Short mmCIF file of N, CA and C in Angstrom, two decimals:
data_model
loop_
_atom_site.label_atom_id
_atom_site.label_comp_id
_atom_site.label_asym_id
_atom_site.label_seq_id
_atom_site.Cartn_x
_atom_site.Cartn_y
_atom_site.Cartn_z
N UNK A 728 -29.81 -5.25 -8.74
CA UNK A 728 -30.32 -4.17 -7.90
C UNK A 728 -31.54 -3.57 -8.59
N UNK A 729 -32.40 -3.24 -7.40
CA UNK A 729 -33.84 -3.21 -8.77
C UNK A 729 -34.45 -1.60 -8.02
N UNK A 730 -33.51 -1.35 -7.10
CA UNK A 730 -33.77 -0.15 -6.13
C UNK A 730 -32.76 1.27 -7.15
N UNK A 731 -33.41 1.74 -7.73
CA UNK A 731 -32.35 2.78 -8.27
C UNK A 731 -32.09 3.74 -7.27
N UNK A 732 -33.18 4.16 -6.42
CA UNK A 732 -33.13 5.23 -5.37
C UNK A 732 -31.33 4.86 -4.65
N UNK A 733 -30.85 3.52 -4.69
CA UNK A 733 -29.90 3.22 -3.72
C UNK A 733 -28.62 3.82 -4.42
N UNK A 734 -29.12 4.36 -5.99
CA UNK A 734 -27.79 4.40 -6.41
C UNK A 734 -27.34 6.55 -6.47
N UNK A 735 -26.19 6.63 -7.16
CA UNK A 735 -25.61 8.03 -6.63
C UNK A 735 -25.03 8.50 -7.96
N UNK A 736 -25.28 9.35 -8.54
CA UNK A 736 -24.49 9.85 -9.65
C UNK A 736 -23.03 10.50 -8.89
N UNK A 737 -21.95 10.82 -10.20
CA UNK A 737 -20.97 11.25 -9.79
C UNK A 737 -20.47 11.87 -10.84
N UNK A 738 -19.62 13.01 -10.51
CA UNK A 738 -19.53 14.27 -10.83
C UNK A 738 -18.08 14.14 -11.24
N UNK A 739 -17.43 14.08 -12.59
CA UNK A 739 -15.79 14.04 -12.95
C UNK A 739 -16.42 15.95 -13.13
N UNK A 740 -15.67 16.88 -12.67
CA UNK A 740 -15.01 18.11 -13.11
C UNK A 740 -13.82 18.07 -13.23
N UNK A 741 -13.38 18.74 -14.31
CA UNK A 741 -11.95 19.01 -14.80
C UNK A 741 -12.44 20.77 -15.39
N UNK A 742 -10.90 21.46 -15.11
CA UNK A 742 -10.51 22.73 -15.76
C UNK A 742 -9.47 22.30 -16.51
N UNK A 743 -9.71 23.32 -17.75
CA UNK A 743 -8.45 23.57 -18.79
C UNK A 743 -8.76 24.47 -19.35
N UNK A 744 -7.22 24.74 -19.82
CA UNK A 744 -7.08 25.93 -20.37
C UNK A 744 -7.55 26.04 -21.92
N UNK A 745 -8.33 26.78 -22.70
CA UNK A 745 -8.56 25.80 -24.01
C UNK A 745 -7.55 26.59 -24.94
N UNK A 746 -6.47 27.42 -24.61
CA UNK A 746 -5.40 28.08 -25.71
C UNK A 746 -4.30 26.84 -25.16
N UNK A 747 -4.21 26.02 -24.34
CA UNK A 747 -3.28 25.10 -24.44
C UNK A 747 -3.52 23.73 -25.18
N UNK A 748 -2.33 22.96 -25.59
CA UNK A 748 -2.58 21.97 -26.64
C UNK A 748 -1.96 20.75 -25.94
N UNK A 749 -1.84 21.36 -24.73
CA UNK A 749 -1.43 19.52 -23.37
C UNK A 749 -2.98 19.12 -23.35
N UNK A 750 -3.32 18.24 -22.94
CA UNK A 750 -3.95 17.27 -22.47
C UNK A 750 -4.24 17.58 -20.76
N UNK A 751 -3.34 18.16 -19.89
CA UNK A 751 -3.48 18.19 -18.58
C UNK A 751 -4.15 18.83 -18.83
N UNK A 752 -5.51 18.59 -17.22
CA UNK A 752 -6.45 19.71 -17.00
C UNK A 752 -6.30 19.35 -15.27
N UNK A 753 -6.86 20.45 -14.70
CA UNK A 753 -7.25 20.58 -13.61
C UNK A 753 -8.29 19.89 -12.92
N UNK A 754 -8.06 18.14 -12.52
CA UNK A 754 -9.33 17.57 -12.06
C UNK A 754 -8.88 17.29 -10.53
N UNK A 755 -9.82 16.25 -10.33
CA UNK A 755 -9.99 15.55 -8.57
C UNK A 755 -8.87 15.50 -8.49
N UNK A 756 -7.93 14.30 -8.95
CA UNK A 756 -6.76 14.20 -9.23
C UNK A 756 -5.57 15.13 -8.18
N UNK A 757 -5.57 16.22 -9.02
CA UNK A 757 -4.35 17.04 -8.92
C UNK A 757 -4.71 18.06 -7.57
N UNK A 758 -6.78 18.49 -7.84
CA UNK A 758 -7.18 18.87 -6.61
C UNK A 758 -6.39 19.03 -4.96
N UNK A 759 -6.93 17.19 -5.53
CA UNK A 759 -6.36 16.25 -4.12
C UNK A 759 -4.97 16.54 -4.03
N UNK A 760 -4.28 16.48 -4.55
CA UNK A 760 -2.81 16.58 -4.67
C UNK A 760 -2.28 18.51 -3.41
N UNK A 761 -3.24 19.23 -4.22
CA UNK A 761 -3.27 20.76 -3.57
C UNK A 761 -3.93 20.45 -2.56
N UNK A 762 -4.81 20.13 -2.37
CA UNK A 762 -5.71 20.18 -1.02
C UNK A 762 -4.38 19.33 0.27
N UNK A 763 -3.78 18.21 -0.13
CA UNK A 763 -2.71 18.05 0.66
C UNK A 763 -1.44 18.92 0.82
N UNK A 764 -1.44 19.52 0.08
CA UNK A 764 -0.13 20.58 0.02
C UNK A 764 -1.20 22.04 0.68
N UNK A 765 -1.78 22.00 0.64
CA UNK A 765 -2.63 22.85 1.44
C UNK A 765 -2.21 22.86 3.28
N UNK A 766 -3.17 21.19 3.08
CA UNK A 766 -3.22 20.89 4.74
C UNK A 766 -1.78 20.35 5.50
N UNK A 767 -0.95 20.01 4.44
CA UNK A 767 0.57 19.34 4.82
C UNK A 767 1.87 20.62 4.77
N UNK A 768 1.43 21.06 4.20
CA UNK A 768 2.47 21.86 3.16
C UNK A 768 3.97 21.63 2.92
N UNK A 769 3.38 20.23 2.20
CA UNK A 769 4.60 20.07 1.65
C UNK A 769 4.58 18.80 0.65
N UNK A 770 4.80 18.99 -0.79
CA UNK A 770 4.11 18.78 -1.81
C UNK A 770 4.53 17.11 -2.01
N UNK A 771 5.89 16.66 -1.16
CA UNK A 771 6.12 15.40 -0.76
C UNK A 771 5.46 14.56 0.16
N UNK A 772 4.55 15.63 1.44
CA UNK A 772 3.73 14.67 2.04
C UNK A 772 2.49 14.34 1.65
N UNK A 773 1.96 15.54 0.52
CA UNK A 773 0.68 15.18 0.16
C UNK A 773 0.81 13.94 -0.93
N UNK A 774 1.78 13.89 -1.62
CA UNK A 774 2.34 12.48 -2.23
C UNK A 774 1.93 11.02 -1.77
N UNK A 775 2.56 11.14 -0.20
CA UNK A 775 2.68 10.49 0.47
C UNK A 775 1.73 9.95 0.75
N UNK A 776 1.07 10.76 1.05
CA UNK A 776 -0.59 10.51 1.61
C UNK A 776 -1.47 10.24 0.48
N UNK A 777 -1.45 10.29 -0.59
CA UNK A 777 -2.52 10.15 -1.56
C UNK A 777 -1.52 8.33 -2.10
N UNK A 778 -0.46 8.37 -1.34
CA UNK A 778 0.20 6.85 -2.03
C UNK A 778 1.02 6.80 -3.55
N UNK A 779 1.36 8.04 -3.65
CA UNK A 779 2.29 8.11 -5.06
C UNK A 779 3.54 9.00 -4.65
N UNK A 780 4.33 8.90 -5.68
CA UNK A 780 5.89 8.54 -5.58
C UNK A 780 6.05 10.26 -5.75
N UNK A 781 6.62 10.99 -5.02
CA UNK A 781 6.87 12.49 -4.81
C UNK A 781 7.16 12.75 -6.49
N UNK A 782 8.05 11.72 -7.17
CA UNK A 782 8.59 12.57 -8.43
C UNK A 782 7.30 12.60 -9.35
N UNK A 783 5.85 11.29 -9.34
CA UNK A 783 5.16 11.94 -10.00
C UNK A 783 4.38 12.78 -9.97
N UNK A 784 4.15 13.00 -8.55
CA UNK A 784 3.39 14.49 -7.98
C UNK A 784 4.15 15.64 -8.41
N UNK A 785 5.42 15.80 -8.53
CA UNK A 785 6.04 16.65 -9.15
C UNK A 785 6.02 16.65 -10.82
N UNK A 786 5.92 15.68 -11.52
CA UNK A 786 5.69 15.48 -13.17
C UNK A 786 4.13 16.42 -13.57
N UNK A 787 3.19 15.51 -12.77
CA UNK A 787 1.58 16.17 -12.51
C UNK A 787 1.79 17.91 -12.25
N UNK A 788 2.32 18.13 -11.16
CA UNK A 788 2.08 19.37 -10.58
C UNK A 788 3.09 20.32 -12.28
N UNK A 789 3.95 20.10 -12.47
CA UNK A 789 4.45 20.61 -13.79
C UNK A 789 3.81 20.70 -14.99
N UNK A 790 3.45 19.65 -15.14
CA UNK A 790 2.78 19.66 -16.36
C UNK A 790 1.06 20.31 -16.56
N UNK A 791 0.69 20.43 -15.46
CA UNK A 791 -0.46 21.10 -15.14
C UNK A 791 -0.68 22.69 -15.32
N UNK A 792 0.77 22.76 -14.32
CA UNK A 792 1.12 24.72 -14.23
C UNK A 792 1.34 24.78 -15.85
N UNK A 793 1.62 24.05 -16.71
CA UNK A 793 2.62 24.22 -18.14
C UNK A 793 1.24 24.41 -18.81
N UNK A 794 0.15 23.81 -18.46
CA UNK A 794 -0.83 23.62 -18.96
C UNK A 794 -2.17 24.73 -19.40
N UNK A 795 -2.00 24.62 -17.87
CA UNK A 795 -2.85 26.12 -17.30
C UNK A 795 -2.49 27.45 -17.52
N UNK A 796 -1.27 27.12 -17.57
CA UNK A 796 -0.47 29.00 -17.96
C UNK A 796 -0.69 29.32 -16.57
N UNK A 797 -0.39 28.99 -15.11
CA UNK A 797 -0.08 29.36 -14.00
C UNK A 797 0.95 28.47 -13.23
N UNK A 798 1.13 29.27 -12.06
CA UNK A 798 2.14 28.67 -11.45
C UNK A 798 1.04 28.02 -9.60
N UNK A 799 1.37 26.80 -9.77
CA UNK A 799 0.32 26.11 -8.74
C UNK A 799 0.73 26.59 -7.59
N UNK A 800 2.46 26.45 -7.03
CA UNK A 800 2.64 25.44 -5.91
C UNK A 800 4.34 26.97 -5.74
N UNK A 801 4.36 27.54 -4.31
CA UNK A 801 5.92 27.91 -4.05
C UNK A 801 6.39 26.84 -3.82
N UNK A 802 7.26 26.58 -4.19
CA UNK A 802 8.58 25.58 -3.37
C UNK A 802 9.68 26.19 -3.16
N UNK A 803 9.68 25.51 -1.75
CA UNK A 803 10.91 26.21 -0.82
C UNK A 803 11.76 25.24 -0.28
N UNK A 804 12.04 24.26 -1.29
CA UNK A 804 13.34 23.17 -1.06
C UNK A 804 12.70 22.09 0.17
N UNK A 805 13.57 22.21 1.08
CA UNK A 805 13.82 21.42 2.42
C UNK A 805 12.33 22.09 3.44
N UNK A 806 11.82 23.01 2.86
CA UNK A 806 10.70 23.92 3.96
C UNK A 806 9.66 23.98 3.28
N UNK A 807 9.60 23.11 2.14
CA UNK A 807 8.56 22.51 1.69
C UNK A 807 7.48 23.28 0.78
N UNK A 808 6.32 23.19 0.35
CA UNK A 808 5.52 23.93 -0.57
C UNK A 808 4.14 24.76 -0.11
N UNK A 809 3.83 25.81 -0.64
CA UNK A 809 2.56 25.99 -0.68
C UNK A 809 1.63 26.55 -1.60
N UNK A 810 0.45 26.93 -1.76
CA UNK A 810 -0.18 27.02 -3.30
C UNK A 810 -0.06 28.44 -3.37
N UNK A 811 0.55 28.91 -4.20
CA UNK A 811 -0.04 30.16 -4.64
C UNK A 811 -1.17 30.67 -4.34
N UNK A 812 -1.09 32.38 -4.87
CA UNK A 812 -3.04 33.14 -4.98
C UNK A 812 -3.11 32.23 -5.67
N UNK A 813 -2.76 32.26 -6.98
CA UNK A 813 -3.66 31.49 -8.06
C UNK A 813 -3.83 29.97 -7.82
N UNK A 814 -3.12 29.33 -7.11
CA UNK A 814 -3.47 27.85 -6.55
C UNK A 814 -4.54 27.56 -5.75
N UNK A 815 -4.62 28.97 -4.67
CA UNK A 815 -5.57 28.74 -3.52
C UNK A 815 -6.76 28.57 -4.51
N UNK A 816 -6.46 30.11 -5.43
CA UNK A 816 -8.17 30.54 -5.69
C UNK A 816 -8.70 29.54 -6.64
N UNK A 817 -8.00 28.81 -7.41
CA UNK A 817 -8.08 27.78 -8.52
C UNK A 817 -8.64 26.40 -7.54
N UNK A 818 -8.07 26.12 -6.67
CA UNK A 818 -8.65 24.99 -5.86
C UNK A 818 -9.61 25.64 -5.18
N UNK A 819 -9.72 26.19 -4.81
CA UNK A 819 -11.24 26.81 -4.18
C UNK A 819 -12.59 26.63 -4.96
N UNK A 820 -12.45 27.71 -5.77
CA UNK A 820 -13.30 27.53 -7.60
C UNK A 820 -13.92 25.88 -7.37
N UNK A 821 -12.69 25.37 -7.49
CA UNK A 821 -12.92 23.77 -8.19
C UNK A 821 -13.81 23.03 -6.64
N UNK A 822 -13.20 22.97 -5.76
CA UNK A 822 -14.02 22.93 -4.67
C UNK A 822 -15.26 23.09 -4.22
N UNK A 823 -15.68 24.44 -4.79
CA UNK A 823 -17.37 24.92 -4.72
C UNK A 823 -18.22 24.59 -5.84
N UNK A 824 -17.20 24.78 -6.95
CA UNK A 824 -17.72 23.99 -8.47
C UNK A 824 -18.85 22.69 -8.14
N UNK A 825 -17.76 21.96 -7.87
CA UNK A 825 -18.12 20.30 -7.67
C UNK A 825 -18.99 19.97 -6.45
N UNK A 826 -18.43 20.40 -5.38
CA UNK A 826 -19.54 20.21 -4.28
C UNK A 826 -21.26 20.82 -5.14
N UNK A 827 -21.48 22.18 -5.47
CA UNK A 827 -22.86 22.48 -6.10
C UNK A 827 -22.78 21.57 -7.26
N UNK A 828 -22.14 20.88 -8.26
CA UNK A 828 -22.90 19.86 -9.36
C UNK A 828 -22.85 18.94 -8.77
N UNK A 829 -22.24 18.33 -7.63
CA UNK A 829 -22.80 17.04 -7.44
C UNK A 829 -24.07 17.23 -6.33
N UNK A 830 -24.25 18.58 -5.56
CA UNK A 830 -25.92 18.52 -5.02
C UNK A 830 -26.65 18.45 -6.22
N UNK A 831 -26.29 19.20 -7.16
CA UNK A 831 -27.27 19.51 -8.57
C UNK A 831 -27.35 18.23 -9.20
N UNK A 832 -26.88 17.33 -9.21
CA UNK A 832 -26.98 15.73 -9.82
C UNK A 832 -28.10 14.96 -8.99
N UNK A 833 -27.29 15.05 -7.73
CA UNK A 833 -28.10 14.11 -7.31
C UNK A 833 -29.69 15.14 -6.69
N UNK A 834 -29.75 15.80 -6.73
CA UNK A 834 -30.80 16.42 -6.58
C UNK A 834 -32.12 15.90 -8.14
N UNK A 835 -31.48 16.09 -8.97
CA UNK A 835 -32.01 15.78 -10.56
C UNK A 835 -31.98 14.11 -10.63
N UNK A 836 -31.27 13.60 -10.41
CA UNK A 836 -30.99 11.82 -9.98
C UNK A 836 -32.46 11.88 -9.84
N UNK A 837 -32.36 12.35 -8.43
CA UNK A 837 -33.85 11.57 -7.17
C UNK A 837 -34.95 12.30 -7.88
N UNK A 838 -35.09 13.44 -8.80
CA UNK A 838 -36.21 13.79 -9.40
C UNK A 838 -36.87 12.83 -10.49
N UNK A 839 -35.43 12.91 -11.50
CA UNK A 839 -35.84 12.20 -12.29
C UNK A 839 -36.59 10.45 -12.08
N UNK A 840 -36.19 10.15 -11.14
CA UNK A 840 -36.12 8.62 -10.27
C UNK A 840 -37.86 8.75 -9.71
N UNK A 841 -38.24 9.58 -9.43
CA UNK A 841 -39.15 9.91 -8.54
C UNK A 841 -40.62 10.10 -9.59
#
């Protein structure tokens, strides 16, 4: 490929907590995971839908809250889940985060290219 213009940078964001000593952070990943428990609400269908097995969406979603020092997700058994304030506002954040660095990439991409 000799066209660079054709190509697209891409944007990994992750949050973490930096007084924690896990490894989990808050990326696309787990995002995606809330953004389906968002639009599904219910932390088994967003599983479902992203193609992984409810118990490790539940391992992820734990070890994340353990991580972060918050609590992501209510669960209400059989009536299923939804995100917390601090889930909404945490996926939100991350949401507007990433959408502005990846205009800001590829904006700088096509400059630099140019």
């Amino acid at each position: 490929m000799k066209d660079l213009s054709l190509l697209k940078p891409t944007i990994r964001l992750s949050i973490t907590n930096p007084d924690s000593e896990s490894n989990s952070v808050f990326g696309r990943g787990i995002a995606n995971l809330c953004l389906g428990v968002r639009e599904a609400g219910s932390l088994n269908a967003a599983a479902k839908g992203m193609g992984m097995a409810y118990s490790k969406a539940w391992r992820i979603i734990k070890e994340t809250e353990a991580a972060l020092g918050i609590q992501l997700l209510h669960r209400d058994g059989a009536h299923g889940s939804t995100l917390t304030e601090e889930g909404d506002r945490l996926l939100d954040a991350y949401i507007a985060i990433d959408a502005q660095l990846q205009k800001e990439a590829e904006r700088a991409f096509k400059g630099i290219l140019s």
